[in-house]
Coordinates of C-alpha atoms and ligand atoms in Angstrom, one line a residue:
X1 CA 15.8 30.8 -21.6
X2 CA 16.8 30.4 -25.2
X3 CA 20.1 29.1 -24.3
X4 CA 18.6 26.3 -22.1
X5 CA 16.1 25.3 -24.6
X6 CA 18.4 24.4 -27.5
X7 CA 20.2 21.4 -26.1
X8 CA 16.9 20.0 -24.9
X9 CA 15.3 20.4 -28.3
X10 CA 18.4 18.8 -30.0
X11 CA 18.3 15.8 -27.9
X12 CA 14.6 15.5 -28.5
X13 CA 15.1 15.4 -32.2
X14 CA 18.0 13.0 -31.9
X15 CA 15.8 10.7 -29.9
X16 CA 13.1 10.8 -32.5
X17 CA 15.6 10.2 -35.3
X18 CA 17.0 7.3 -33.4
X19 CA 13.6 5.8 -32.9
X20 CA 12.8 6.1 -36.6
X21 CA 16.1 4.6 -37.5
X22 CA 15.4 1.6 -35.3
X23 CA 12.0 1.1 -36.9
X24 CA 13.3 1.3 -40.4
X25 CA 16.1 -1.1 -39.6
X26 CA 13.6 -3.6 -38.1
X27 CA 11.4 -3.4 -41.2
X28 CA 14.4 -4.0 -43.5
X29 CA 15.4 -7.0 -41.5
X30 CA 12.0 -8.5 -41.6
X31 CA 11.8 -8.0 -45.4
X32 CA 15.1 -9.6 -45.9
X33 CA 14.3 -12.5 -43.7
X34 CA 11.1 -13.1 -45.8
X35 CA 12.9 -13.1 -49.1
X36 CA 15.8 -15.0 -47.8
X37 CA 14.7 -18.6 -48.9
X38 CA 14.1 -17.5 -52.5
X39 CA 17.6 -15.9 -52.8
X40 CA 19.5 -18.9 -51.6
X41 CA 17.5 -21.6 -53.4
X42 CA 18.3 -22.5 -57.0
X43 CA 15.2 -22.7 -59.2
X44 CA 13.7 -26.1 -58.4
X45 CA 13.0 -28.6 -61.2
X46 CA 9.4 -29.7 -61.6
X47 CA 8.1 -33.0 -60.3
X48 CA 7.4 -34.1 -63.9
X49 CA 11.1 -33.5 -64.8
X50 CA 12.0 -35.5 -61.7
X51 CA 9.8 -38.3 -62.9
X52 CA 11.4 -38.3 -66.3
X53 CA 14.9 -38.3 -64.7
X54 CA 13.9 -41.3 -62.5
X55 CA 12.5 -43.1 -65.5
X56 CA 15.8 -42.5 -67.3
X57 CA 17.6 -44.1 -64.4
X58 CA 19.7 -41.1 -63.5
X59 CA 18.5 -40.5 -60.0
X60 CA 20.4 -42.1 -57.1
X61 CA 19.0 -40.6 -53.9
X62 CA 16.1 -38.3 -53.0
X63 CA 16.1 -36.5 -49.7
X64 CA 12.5 -35.7 -48.7
X65 CA 12.0 -33.0 -46.2
X66 CA 8.9 -34.2 -44.4
X67 CA 7.4 -30.9 -43.3
X68 CA 8.0 -28.7 -46.3
X69 CA 8.0 -31.2 -49.1
X70 CA 11.4 -29.9 -50.4
X71 CA 13.3 -32.5 -52.3
X72 CA 17.0 -32.8 -52.7
X73 CA 17.9 -35.0 -55.7
X74 CA 21.3 -36.5 -56.2
X75 CA 22.1 -37.8 -59.7
X76 CA 24.4 -40.5 -60.9
X77 CA 26.9 -38.0 -62.0
X78 CA 27.0 -36.5 -58.5
X79 CA 25.1 -33.3 -59.3
X80 CA 22.1 -32.2 -57.3
X81 CA 18.9 -30.6 -58.0
X82 CA 16.0 -29.3 -55.9
X83 CA 12.3 -30.0 -56.4
X84 CA 9.1 -29.6 -54.5
X85 CA 6.4 -32.1 -53.9
X86 CA 2.9 -31.3 -52.7
X87 CA 2.8 -31.5 -48.9
X88 CA -0.7 -33.0 -48.9
X89 CA 0.4 -36.5 -49.9
X90 CA 3.6 -38.6 -49.9
X91 CA 6.3 -38.5 -52.6
X92 CA 5.6 -42.0 -53.6
X93 CA 1.9 -41.4 -54.2
X94 CA 2.7 -38.4 -56.3
X95 CA 5.3 -40.2 -58.4
X96 CA 2.8 -43.0 -58.9
X97 CA 0.4 -40.4 -60.2
X98 CA 3.1 -39.4 -62.7
X99 CA 3.2 -42.9 -64.0
X100 CA 6.1 -44.4 -62.2
X101 CA 5.9 -48.0 -61.1
X102 CA 7.6 -49.9 -58.4
X103 CA 10.5 -51.2 -60.5
X104 CA 11.6 -47.5 -61.2
X105 CA 11.4 -46.5 -57.7
X106 CA 13.1 -49.6 -56.1
X107 CA 16.4 -48.4 -57.4
X108 CA 16.2 -45.1 -55.7
X109 CA 17.4 -44.5 -52.2
X110 CA 14.7 -42.4 -50.3
X111 CA 15.8 -40.4 -47.2
X112 CA 13.5 -38.6 -45.0
X113 CA 14.8 -35.5 -43.1
X114 CA 13.5 -32.9 -40.9
X115 CA 13.7 -29.4 -42.0
X116 CA 16.8 -27.6 -40.8
X117 CA 16.1 -24.6 -42.9
X118 CA 12.7 -24.4 -41.5
X119 CA 13.8 -24.5 -37.9
X120 CA 16.3 -21.8 -38.7
X121 CA 13.9 -19.6 -40.5
X122 CA 11.3 -20.1 -37.8
X123 CA 13.8 -19.2 -35.1
X124 CA 14.8 -16.2 -37.2
X125 CA 11.3 -15.0 -37.6
X126 CA 10.5 -15.5 -33.9
X127 CA 13.5 -13.4 -33.0
X128 CA 12.5 -10.7 -35.4
X129 CA 8.9 -10.7 -34.1
X130 CA 10.1 -10.5 -30.6
X131 CA 12.5 -7.7 -31.5
X132 CA 9.7 -5.8 -33.3
X133 CA 7.4 -6.2 -30.3
X134 CA 10.1 -4.9 -28.1
X135 CA 10.8 -1.9 -30.3
X136 CA 7.1 -1.0 -30.6
X137 CA 6.6 -1.5 -26.9
X138 CA 9.6 0.7 -26.1
X139 CA 8.4 3.4 -28.5
X140 CA 4.9 3.2 -27.1
X141 CA 6.2 3.5 -23.6
X142 CA 8.3 6.4 -24.4
X143 CA 5.4 8.2 -26.1
X144 CA 2.9 7.4 -23.3
X145 CA 5.4 8.6 -20.7
X146 CA 5.2 12.0 -22.3
X147 CA 1.4 12.2 -21.7
X148 CA -0.2 13.1 -18.4
X149 CA -1.4 9.6 -18.0
X150 CA 2.0 8.1 -18.2
X151 CA 3.4 10.1 -15.3
X152 CA 4.8 8.0 -12.6
X153 CA 2.3 7.5 -9.9
X154 CA 4.7 7.2 -7.1
X155 CA 8.2 8.4 -6.4
X156 CA 10.4 5.4 -6.1
X157 CA 12.3 5.7 -2.9
X158 CA 13.9 9.1 -3.4
X159 CA 14.8 11.4 -0.6
X160 CA 12.4 14.3 -1.0
X161 CA 13.9 17.8 -1.5
X162 CA 11.6 19.2 1.2
X163 CA 11.8 19.8 4.9
X164 CA 9.7 21.2 7.7
X165 CA 10.4 24.8 6.7
X166 CA 8.3 24.1 3.5
X167 CA 5.3 23.3 5.7
X168 CA 3.7 26.4 7.1
X169 CA 1.3 26.9 9.9
X170 CA 1.5 23.3 11.1
X171 CA 3.8 23.7 14.1
X172 CA 1.7 21.4 16.3
X173 CA 1.6 18.6 13.7
X174 CA 5.3 18.9 13.2
X175 CA 5.8 18.7 17.0
X176 CA 3.9 15.5 17.0
X177 CA 6.2 13.8 14.5
X178 CA 9.5 15.2 15.8
X179 CA 10.4 12.0 17.6
X180 CA 10.0 10.1 14.3
X181 CA 12.7 12.2 12.7
X182 CA 15.0 11.3 15.5
X183 CA 14.0 7.7 15.3
X184 CA 14.6 7.5 11.5
X185 CA 18.0 9.3 11.9
X186 CA 19.3 7.4 14.8
X187 CA 17.1 4.4 15.2
X188 CA 19.6 2.4 17.4
X189 CA 19.3 4.9 20.1
X190 CA 15.6 4.1 20.5
X191 CA 16.1 0.4 20.1
X192 CA 18.8 0.4 22.8
X193 CA 16.4 2.2 25.2
X194 CA 13.8 -0.5 24.4
X195 CA 11.4 2.3 23.2
X196 CA 8.8 1.3 20.7
X197 CA 8.2 3.5 17.7
X198 CA 4.8 3.5 16.0
X199 CA 4.8 1.6 12.8
X200 CA 1.8 3.5 11.4
X201 CA 0.6 7.0 11.7
X202 CA -2.7 8.1 10.5
X203 CA -3.0 11.6 9.1
X204 CA -6.6 12.7 9.3
X205 CA -7.8 15.9 7.5
X206 CA -9.7 17.4 4.6
X207 CA -8.2 17.3 1.1
X208 CA -5.5 19.8 0.5
X209 CA -4.6 20.5 4.1
X210 CA -1.0 19.4 3.6
X211 CA -1.0 15.7 4.7
X212 CA 1.2 14.6 1.7
X213 CA 3.4 17.6 2.1
X214 CA 3.9 16.8 5.8
X215 CA 4.7 13.2 5.1
X216 CA 7.2 14.2 2.4
X217 CA 8.8 16.8 4.6
X218 CA 9.2 14.2 7.3
X219 CA 11.2 12.0 5.0
X220 CA 13.2 15.0 3.7
X221 CA 13.9 16.2 7.2
X222 CA 15.1 12.8 8.3
X223 CA 17.0 12.3 4.9
X224 CA 15.3 8.9 4.3
X225 CA 13.7 7.6 1.0
X226 CA 10.0 8.2 0.5
X227 CA 7.7 5.7 -1.1
X228 CA 4.2 6.7 -1.9
X229 CA 1.1 5.1 -3.3
X230 CA -2.6 6.0 -3.4
X231 CA -5.2 3.6 -1.9
X232 CA -7.4 4.1 -4.9
X233 CA -4.7 2.5 -7.1
X234 CA -4.9 -0.7 -5.2
X235 CA -8.5 -1.3 -5.8
X236 CA -8.8 -0.5 -9.5
X237 CA -7.9 -3.5 -11.5
X238 CA -8.0 -7.2 -11.0
X239 CA -8.4 -9.3 -7.9
X240 CA -4.9 -9.8 -6.4
X241 CA -3.3 -6.9 -8.2
X242 CA -3.8 -4.6 -5.2
X243 CA -2.3 -7.2 -2.8
X244 CA 0.7 -7.8 -5.0
X245 CA 1.3 -4.0 -5.3
X246 CA 1.3 -3.7 -1.5
X247 CA 3.8 -6.6 -1.4
X248 CA 6.1 -5.1 -3.9
X249 CA 5.9 -1.7 -2.3
X250 CA 6.9 -3.0 1.1
X251 CA 9.6 -5.2 -0.5
X252 CA 11.2 -2.2 -2.1
X253 CA 10.9 -0.2 1.0
X254 CA 12.5 -2.9 3.1
X255 CA 15.5 -2.8 0.9
X256 CA 15.9 0.9 1.6
X257 CA 15.0 1.1 5.2
X258 CA 15.0 3.4 7.2
X259 CA 12.4 5.0 5.0
X260 CA 8.8 6.4 4.9
X261 CA 5.9 4.7 3.1
X262 CA 3.0 7.0 2.4
X263 CA -0.4 5.6 1.5
X264 CA -2.8 8.3 0.4
X265 CA -6.5 7.7 0.5
X266 CA -6.2 4.7 2.8
X267 CA -9.9 4.5 3.2
X268 CA -10.1 3.1 -0.3
X269 CA -8.2 0.0 0.9
X270 CA -9.1 0.0 4.5
X271 CA -12.9 0.5 4.4
X272 CA -14.7 -1.5 7.0
X273 CA -15.5 -5.0 5.7
X274 CA -19.2 -5.8 5.6
X275 CA -19.6 -9.6 5.2
X276 CA -19.8 -11.0 1.7
X277 CA -19.5 -8.8 -1.2
X278 CA -18.9 -8.6 -4.9
X279 CA -15.6 -8.7 -6.7
X280 CA -14.6 -5.2 -5.8
X281 CA -15.0 -6.0 -2.1
X282 CA -13.0 -9.2 -2.4
X283 CA -10.3 -7.3 -4.0
X284 CA -10.3 -4.8 -1.3
X285 CA -10.2 -7.5 1.3
X286 CA -7.2 -9.1 -0.2
X287 CA -5.5 -5.8 -0.4
X288 CA -6.3 -4.9 3.2
X289 CA -5.2 -8.3 4.4
X290 CA -1.9 -8.0 2.6
X291 CA -1.4 -4.5 4.1
X292 CA -2.1 -5.9 7.6
X293 CA 0.3 -8.8 7.0
X294 CA 3.0 -6.4 5.9
X295 CA 2.5 -4.1 8.9
X296 CA 2.6 -7.0 11.3
X297 CA 5.6 -8.3 9.4
X298 CA 8.3 -5.8 10.2
X299 CA 9.8 -5.1 13.6
X300 CA 9.9 -1.7 15.1
X301 CA 13.7 -1.8 14.7
X302 CA 13.5 -2.1 11.0
X303 CA 13.0 1.6 10.6
X304 CA 10.0 1.6 8.3
X305 CA 7.3 4.1 9.2
X306 CA 4.0 4.0 7.3
X307 CA 2.0 7.2 7.1
X308 CA -1.5 7.0 5.8
X309 CA -3.9 9.8 4.9
X310 CA -7.6 9.9 5.0
X311 CA -10.4 12.4 5.6
X312 CA -12.7 9.7 6.9
X313 CA -11.5 7.8 10.0
X314 CA -15.0 6.6 10.7
X315 CA -15.2 4.3 7.7
X316 CA -11.7 2.6 8.4
X317 CA -11.6 -1.1 9.3
X318 CA -10.9 -1.3 13.1
X319 CA -8.2 -3.9 12.2
X320 CA -6.1 -1.0 10.9
X321 CA -6.3 0.9 14.1
X322 CA -5.2 -1.8 16.4
X323 CA -1.9 -1.4 18.3
X324 CA 1.2 -2.1 16.2
X325 CA -0.6 -0.8 13.1
X326 CA -1.9 2.8 12.7
X327 CA -1.9 3.5 16.4
X328 CA -0.9 7.2 16.3
X329 CA -3.4 9.6 14.9
X330 CA -2.6 13.1 13.8
X331 CA -5.4 15.5 13.0
X332 CA -4.4 17.9 10.2
X333 CA -6.9 20.8 10.6
X334 CA -7.7 23.8 8.3
X335 CA -5.4 26.7 8.9
X336 CA -6.5 29.7 10.8
X337 CA -5.6 33.3 9.7
X338 CA -2.1 33.2 11.0
X339 CA -1.6 29.8 9.4
X340 CA -3.0 30.9 6.1
X341 CA -0.7 33.9 6.2
X342 CA 2.4 31.7 6.8
X343 CA 1.3 29.3 4.0
X344 CA 1.0 32.2 1.6
X345 CA 4.5 33.4 2.7
X346 CA 6.0 30.0 1.8
X347 CA 4.3 30.1 -1.7
X348 CA 5.3 33.6 -2.6
X349 CA 9.0 32.8 -2.0
X350 CA 11.0 33.6 -5.1
X351 CA 8.1 35.6 -6.5
X352 CA 8.2 39.4 -7.0
X353 CA 5.6 41.2 -4.8
X354 CA 4.5 44.8 -5.2
X355 CA 4.9 47.1 -2.2
X356 CA 1.1 47.2 -1.7
X357 CA 0.7 43.4 -1.1
X358 CA -0.3 42.6 2.5
X359 CA -0.6 38.8 2.8
X360 CA -2.4 39.1 6.1
X361 CA -5.2 40.7 4.3
X362 CA -5.2 38.0 1.7
X363 CA -5.3 35.5 4.6
X364 CA -8.3 37.4 6.2
X365 CA -10.2 37.2 2.9
X366 CA -9.9 33.4 2.7
X367 CA -11.4 31.8 5.8
X368 CA -12.0 28.1 5.4
X369 CA -9.5 27.7 2.6
X370 CA -6.8 25.1 2.8
X371 CA -3.1 25.0 1.8
X372 CA -3.8 23.7 -1.7
X373 CA -6.2 26.5 -2.3
X374 CA -3.7 29.1 -1.1
X375 CA -1.0 27.7 -3.3
X376 CA -3.4 27.9 -6.2
X377 CA -4.2 31.5 -5.4
X378 CA -0.6 32.6 -5.3
X379 CA 0.0 30.8 -8.7
X380 CA -3.1 32.3 -10.1
X381 CA -2.1 35.8 -8.9
X382 CA 1.4 35.4 -10.5
X383 CA -0.4 34.5 -13.9
X384 CA -2.8 37.4 -13.6
X385 CA 0.2 39.8 -12.9
X386 CA 1.9 38.7 -16.1
X387 CA -1.3 39.0 -18.0
X388 CA -2.0 42.5 -16.6
X389 CA 1.5 43.5 -17.5
X390 CA 2.5 44.2 -13.9
X391 CA 6.1 44.2 -13.0
X392 CA 5.4 42.4 -9.7
X393 CA 2.3 40.7 -8.2
X394 CA -0.1 43.4 -6.9
X395 CA -2.8 43.3 -4.3
X396 CA -5.3 43.6 -7.2
X397 CA -3.9 40.5 -8.7
X398 CA -4.3 38.7 -5.4
X399 CA -7.9 39.9 -5.0
X400 CA -8.7 38.7 -8.5
X401 CA -7.1 35.4 -7.8
X402 CA -9.0 35.0 -4.5
X403 CA -12.3 35.7 -6.3
X404 CA -11.5 33.3 -9.0
X405 CA -10.6 30.6 -6.6
X406 CA -13.8 31.1 -4.6
X407 CA -16.0 31.2 -7.6
X408 CA -14.2 28.5 -9.6
X409 CA -15.6 25.1 -9.4
X410 CA -12.4 23.3 -8.4
X411 CA -12.8 23.6 -4.6
X412 CA -16.4 24.6 -4.3
X413 CA -16.6 22.7 -1.1
X414 CA -14.1 25.0 0.5
X415 CA -16.3 27.9 -0.3
X416 CA -15.6 31.1 1.8
X417 CA -18.4 32.0 4.1
X418 CA -20.1 35.3 3.6
X419 CA -19.4 38.0 6.2
X420 CA -23.0 37.6 7.6
X421 CA -22.6 33.9 8.0
X422 CA -19.2 34.3 9.7
X423 CA -20.8 36.8 12.2
X424 CA -23.6 34.4 13.0
X425 CA -21.2 31.4 13.4
X426 CA -18.9 33.6 15.7
X427 CA -21.8 34.6 18.0
X428 CA -23.2 31.0 17.9
X429 CA -19.8 29.6 19.0
X430 CA -19.3 32.4 21.6
X431 CA -22.8 31.6 22.9
X432 CA -21.7 27.9 23.5
X433 CA -18.5 28.9 25.1
X434 CA -20.0 31.4 27.5
X435 CA -22.9 29.1 28.4
X436 CA -20.5 26.3 29.1
X437 CA -18.2 28.6 31.1
X438 CA -21.1 29.9 33.3
X439 CA -22.5 26.5 34.1
X440 CA -20.8 25.2 37.3
X441 CA -20.6 21.6 36.4
X442 CA -19.5 21.9 32.8
X443 CA -16.1 20.8 31.6
X444 CA -13.8 23.8 31.0
X445 CA -13.8 25.3 27.5
X446 CA -10.7 24.2 25.8
X447 CA -10.8 25.7 22.3
X448 CA -13.3 27.8 20.2
X449 CA -12.9 28.1 16.5
X450 CA -14.9 29.4 13.5
X451 CA -12.8 27.5 11.0
X452 CA -15.3 25.2 9.3
X453 CA -14.8 21.6 9.7
X454 CA -17.0 19.1 7.8
X455 CA -20.6 20.3 8.0
X456 CA -20.0 22.5 11.0
X457 CA -19.3 26.2 10.6
X458 CA -17.2 26.1 13.7
X459 CA -17.0 24.3 17.1
X460 CA -16.4 24.8 20.8
X461 CA -14.5 22.1 22.5
X462 CA -14.7 21.5 26.2
X463 CA -12.6 18.8 27.9
X464 CA -12.9 17.2 31.3
X465 CA -10.1 17.8 33.6
X466 CA -10.1 14.2 34.8
X467 CA -11.8 11.0 33.6
X468 CA -15.1 10.4 35.2
X469 CA -17.0 7.2 35.6
X470 CA -20.3 8.5 36.6
X471 CA -22.6 11.2 35.0
X472 CA -24.6 13.1 37.4
X473 CA -28.0 14.5 36.6
X474 CA -26.8 18.1 37.0
X475 CA -23.8 17.4 34.8
X476 CA -26.0 16.1 32.0
X477 CA -28.2 19.2 32.4
X478 CA -25.1 21.4 32.3
X479 CA -24.1 19.7 29.0
X480 CA -27.6 20.5 27.6
X481 CA -27.4 24.1 28.6
X482 CA -24.0 24.4 26.9
X483 CA -25.4 22.9 23.7
X484 CA -28.3 25.4 23.9
X485 CA -25.9 28.3 24.2
X486 CA -25.4 28.5 20.4
X487 CA -29.0 28.8 19.4
X488 CA -29.7 31.1 22.4
X489 CA -27.0 33.6 21.2
X490 CA -28.4 33.6 17.7
X491 CA -31.8 34.5 19.1
X492 CA -30.6 37.2 21.4
X493 CA -28.2 38.9 19.0
X494 CA -29.9 38.4 15.6
X495 CA -33.5 38.0 16.6
X496 CA -33.5 35.1 14.2
X497 CA -32.4 31.5 14.3
X498 CA -30.6 29.4 11.8
X499 CA -30.1 25.8 10.9
X500 CA -26.6 25.9 12.4
X501 CA -28.0 24.5 15.7
X502 CA -29.5 21.3 14.3
X503 CA -26.7 19.1 15.5
X504 CA -26.7 20.7 18.9
X505 CA -30.4 20.2 19.3
X506 CA -30.1 16.6 18.2
X507 CA -27.5 15.9 20.8
X508 CA -29.5 17.7 23.5
X509 CA -32.5 15.8 22.7
X510 CA -30.7 12.5 22.9
X511 CA -29.3 13.4 26.3
X512 CA -32.7 14.4 27.6
X513 CA -34.3 11.2 26.4
X514 CA -31.4 9.2 27.9
X515 CA -32.2 10.9 31.3
X516 CA -35.8 10.2 31.1
X517 CA -36.0 6.8 29.5
X518 CA -32.8 5.0 30.6
X519 CA -31.4 6.7 33.7
X520 CA -34.5 7.2 35.7
X521 CA -33.6 10.8 36.4
X522 CA -36.9 12.5 35.8
X523 CA -39.4 12.8 38.7
X524 CA -42.4 12.6 36.4
X525 CA -41.6 9.3 34.8
X526 CA -39.9 8.0 37.9
X527 CA -37.4 5.1 38.2
X528 CA -38.8 3.0 35.4
X529 CA -36.6 2.6 32.4
X530 CA -37.6 1.9 28.9
X531 CA -35.4 -0.5 27.0
X532 CA -35.0 0.4 23.4
X533 CA -37.1 -2.1 21.5
X534 CA -35.0 -4.1 19.0
X535 CA -35.8 -6.6 16.3
X536 CA -38.9 -8.7 17.0
X537 CA -39.6 -6.8 20.3
X538 CA -40.1 -3.6 18.3
X539 CA -42.9 -5.2 16.4
X540 CA -44.5 -6.7 19.5
X541 CA -47.4 -5.1 21.2
X542 CA -46.3 -2.0 23.2
X543 CA -46.1 -2.7 26.8
X544 CA -46.2 1.0 27.6
X545 CA -49.5 2.7 28.1
X546 CA -50.3 5.7 25.9
X547 CA -50.3 7.8 29.0
X548 CA -46.7 6.9 29.8
X549 CA -45.6 7.8 26.3
X550 CA -47.2 11.2 26.8
X551 CA -45.5 11.8 30.0
X552 CA -42.1 10.8 28.6
X553 CA -42.6 13.3 25.8
X554 CA -43.6 15.9 28.2
X555 CA -40.6 15.3 30.5
X556 CA -38.1 15.5 27.6
X557 CA -39.7 18.7 26.4
X558 CA -39.6 20.2 29.8
X559 CA -35.9 19.4 30.2
X560 CA -35.0 20.9 26.9
X561 CA -37.1 24.0 27.4
X562 CA -35.8 24.8 30.9
X563 CA -32.2 24.3 29.7
X564 CA -32.8 26.7 26.8
X565 CA -34.3 29.3 29.1
X566 CA -31.3 28.9 31.3
X567 CA -28.9 29.4 28.4
X568 CA -30.7 32.5 27.3
X569 CA -30.5 33.8 30.8
X570 CA -26.7 33.3 30.7
X571 CA -26.2 34.9 27.4
X572 CA -28.2 38.0 28.2
X573 CA -26.5 38.4 31.5
X574 CA -23.1 38.0 29.9
X575 CA -23.9 39.8 26.7
X576 CA -20.7 41.9 26.8
X577 CA -18.5 38.8 27.3
X578 CA -20.2 37.0 24.3
X579 CA -19.6 40.1 22.2
X580 CA -15.9 40.2 23.2
X581 CA -15.4 36.5 22.3
X582 CA -17.3 36.8 19.0
X583 CA -15.4 39.8 18.0
X584 CA -12.1 38.1 18.7
X585 CA -13.2 35.0 16.8
X586 CA -14.0 37.1 13.8
X587 CA -10.5 38.5 14.1
X588 CA -8.4 35.5 14.8
X589 CA -10.8 32.6 14.2
X590 CA -9.4 30.4 17.0
X591 CA -9.3 31.1 20.8
X592 CA -7.6 28.9 23.2
X593 CA -8.4 28.3 26.9
X594 CA -6.1 31.0 28.3
X595 CA -7.3 33.7 26.0
X596 CA -10.9 32.8 26.6
X597 CA -10.5 33.1 30.3
X598 CA -8.9 36.5 29.9
X599 CA -11.8 37.6 27.8
X600 CA -14.3 36.3 30.3
X601 CA -12.6 38.0 33.3
X602 CA -12.5 41.3 31.7
X603 CA -15.6 42.1 33.8
X604 CA -17.0 40.6 37.0
X605 CA -18.2 37.0 36.8
X606 CA -21.8 36.0 37.2
X607 CA -22.8 35.7 40.9
Ligands
ADP701 P1 -3.4 16.5 1.2 O1 -2.4 15.5 1.0 O2 -3.8 16.9 2.6 O3 -4.6 16.5 0.3 P2 -1.3 18.1 0.0 O4 -0.2 17.8 0.9 O5 -1.3 17.3 -1.3 O6 -2.7 18.0 0.7 O7 -1.3 19.6 -0.4 C1 -1.4 20.1 -1.7 C2 -0.5 21.3 -1.8 O8 -1.0 22.4 -1.1 C3 0.9 21.1 -1.3 O9 1.7 20.5 -2.3 C4 1.4 22.5 -1.0 O10 1.8 23.2 -2.2 C5 0.1 23.2 -0.6 N1 0.0 23.2 0.9 C6 -0.9 22.4 1.7 N2 -0.7 22.7 2.9 C7 0.4 23.5 3.1 C8 1.1 24.0 4.1 N3 0.7 23.8 5.4 N4 2.2 24.8 3.9 C9 2.6 25.1 2.6 N5 1.9 24.5 1.6 C10 0.9 23.7 1.8
ZN702 ZN1 -23.5 24.8 17.9

């Protein structure tokens, strides 16, 4: 440690001395320059002396420097003197004042010259000023660079010292960009085959999930330069600055292609445009337009891949998502237990761990946390170990670090759910899955997870096996039953219900209203459809009788009620299956289709 520090310190001091020396030298030069004229000029004679000499007939010529009023006097005997007139009026006027008449003056040759000395001294002082500004600017930059604010905001086209092995628990995402690596490494191959590579890839995911890391690792893996910028940088200053930054970023990148351009927080630039707006919006427009121009401007052979990160696709301008721009989308989710364990493993590399440390247990204690949180926890644990005088990081250090991270305000949004909350979410999602599974016309369950995403504590995904054009009445009813499964499980297993189902109920209600009011699928209201009133029509007198309104309400309520009953039926009948799924969710957090089917088939299926 000591050994390493010394040369560093020395060079720091040298740097400082050098800077001080430059400053002192600059000051001396300025001083000299200011005094210079007085040093070189002999003491001038007064204007009165000059007048007397003229009267005595000794003066032959006077050279008058117009701008400065300096006078160079040549005498009959060839000697010269200098004098000074007042610059406010002409020499003749002033000599007249001193009592000289035309007859004295007519004998003298008057020459008017421009100031050489003045030009020289002006040039000199300009040069000195410029030098001073330069020196000051240089010093200021150096000083600022040391501060956190002066840190370079983007890496300028270096090949990152990272590869896919530094990215843990994101195998699927890595798989999705494997072809990009090949393309960047041996682009010609693809071009020869006529294959088109995406120009833009959108990485969608919550903050800290490793989007930047993935982009960097991609560049590192392909051994190509990495250019990065954040969308928020583009919109901050003056109109046009954002656009010109985009231009120069792409220009630099083009010179180094094949390469990766990474734009973080693209939503700051690419927010959907809403008609006319203020200055900020105009700026954003210009920046976005420039980005679109640049992305359209390079061919797919050029080998530039633009990766952009956001956690909000919904606000992006559709223009960005059009083919040839960001037409590939990769969702970067929060890691599950296994993923969290792997991320922890990456970050403890090179750190000493005590024998009692079980990273799986740390992973289990941190549901909902993302890679950035876990990196913080490992770091914090290492600091605590030092503070606690431990020889290696112990499990106790980890526990403290986890608590700190969860309590600490930094990532409050990523707060860890309480055990009770997790249990409710697990049963809620298991309820959805089982209700969907046991409803004949439902789309198969594809994935169940209790990893929180956005507002939701978890989600159950079911996907159709093939595209369908038509929705049948029974299929819609099956959807509603599936949506009711969550709330039904809460009621059956906890004898209480939570706000967690609000989104489900909203969707179910919408579907039921759709059936009754627009699809003519309810026998009570019949085939009549009720167009949604808009604009003026909404204000116009209702064309629907009060009685009809009542019957619509009633029909919607009936559909929802009967579907809820059906869901409760399924959950009670398959109680054991729901428990198995919920327990497994609490253990591993995510269940895929195959595993779900195994769990369902562990006992006879519902008749
Ligand atoms: P994002 O760009 O999604 O906000 P970052 O890529 O900046 O997130 O992640 C911040 C830090 O968190 C990374 O530098 C890394 O240390 C850590 N991290 C995040 N995800 C992972 C991961 N999957 N594997 C290893 N480290 C990760
Ligand atoms: Zn739900």
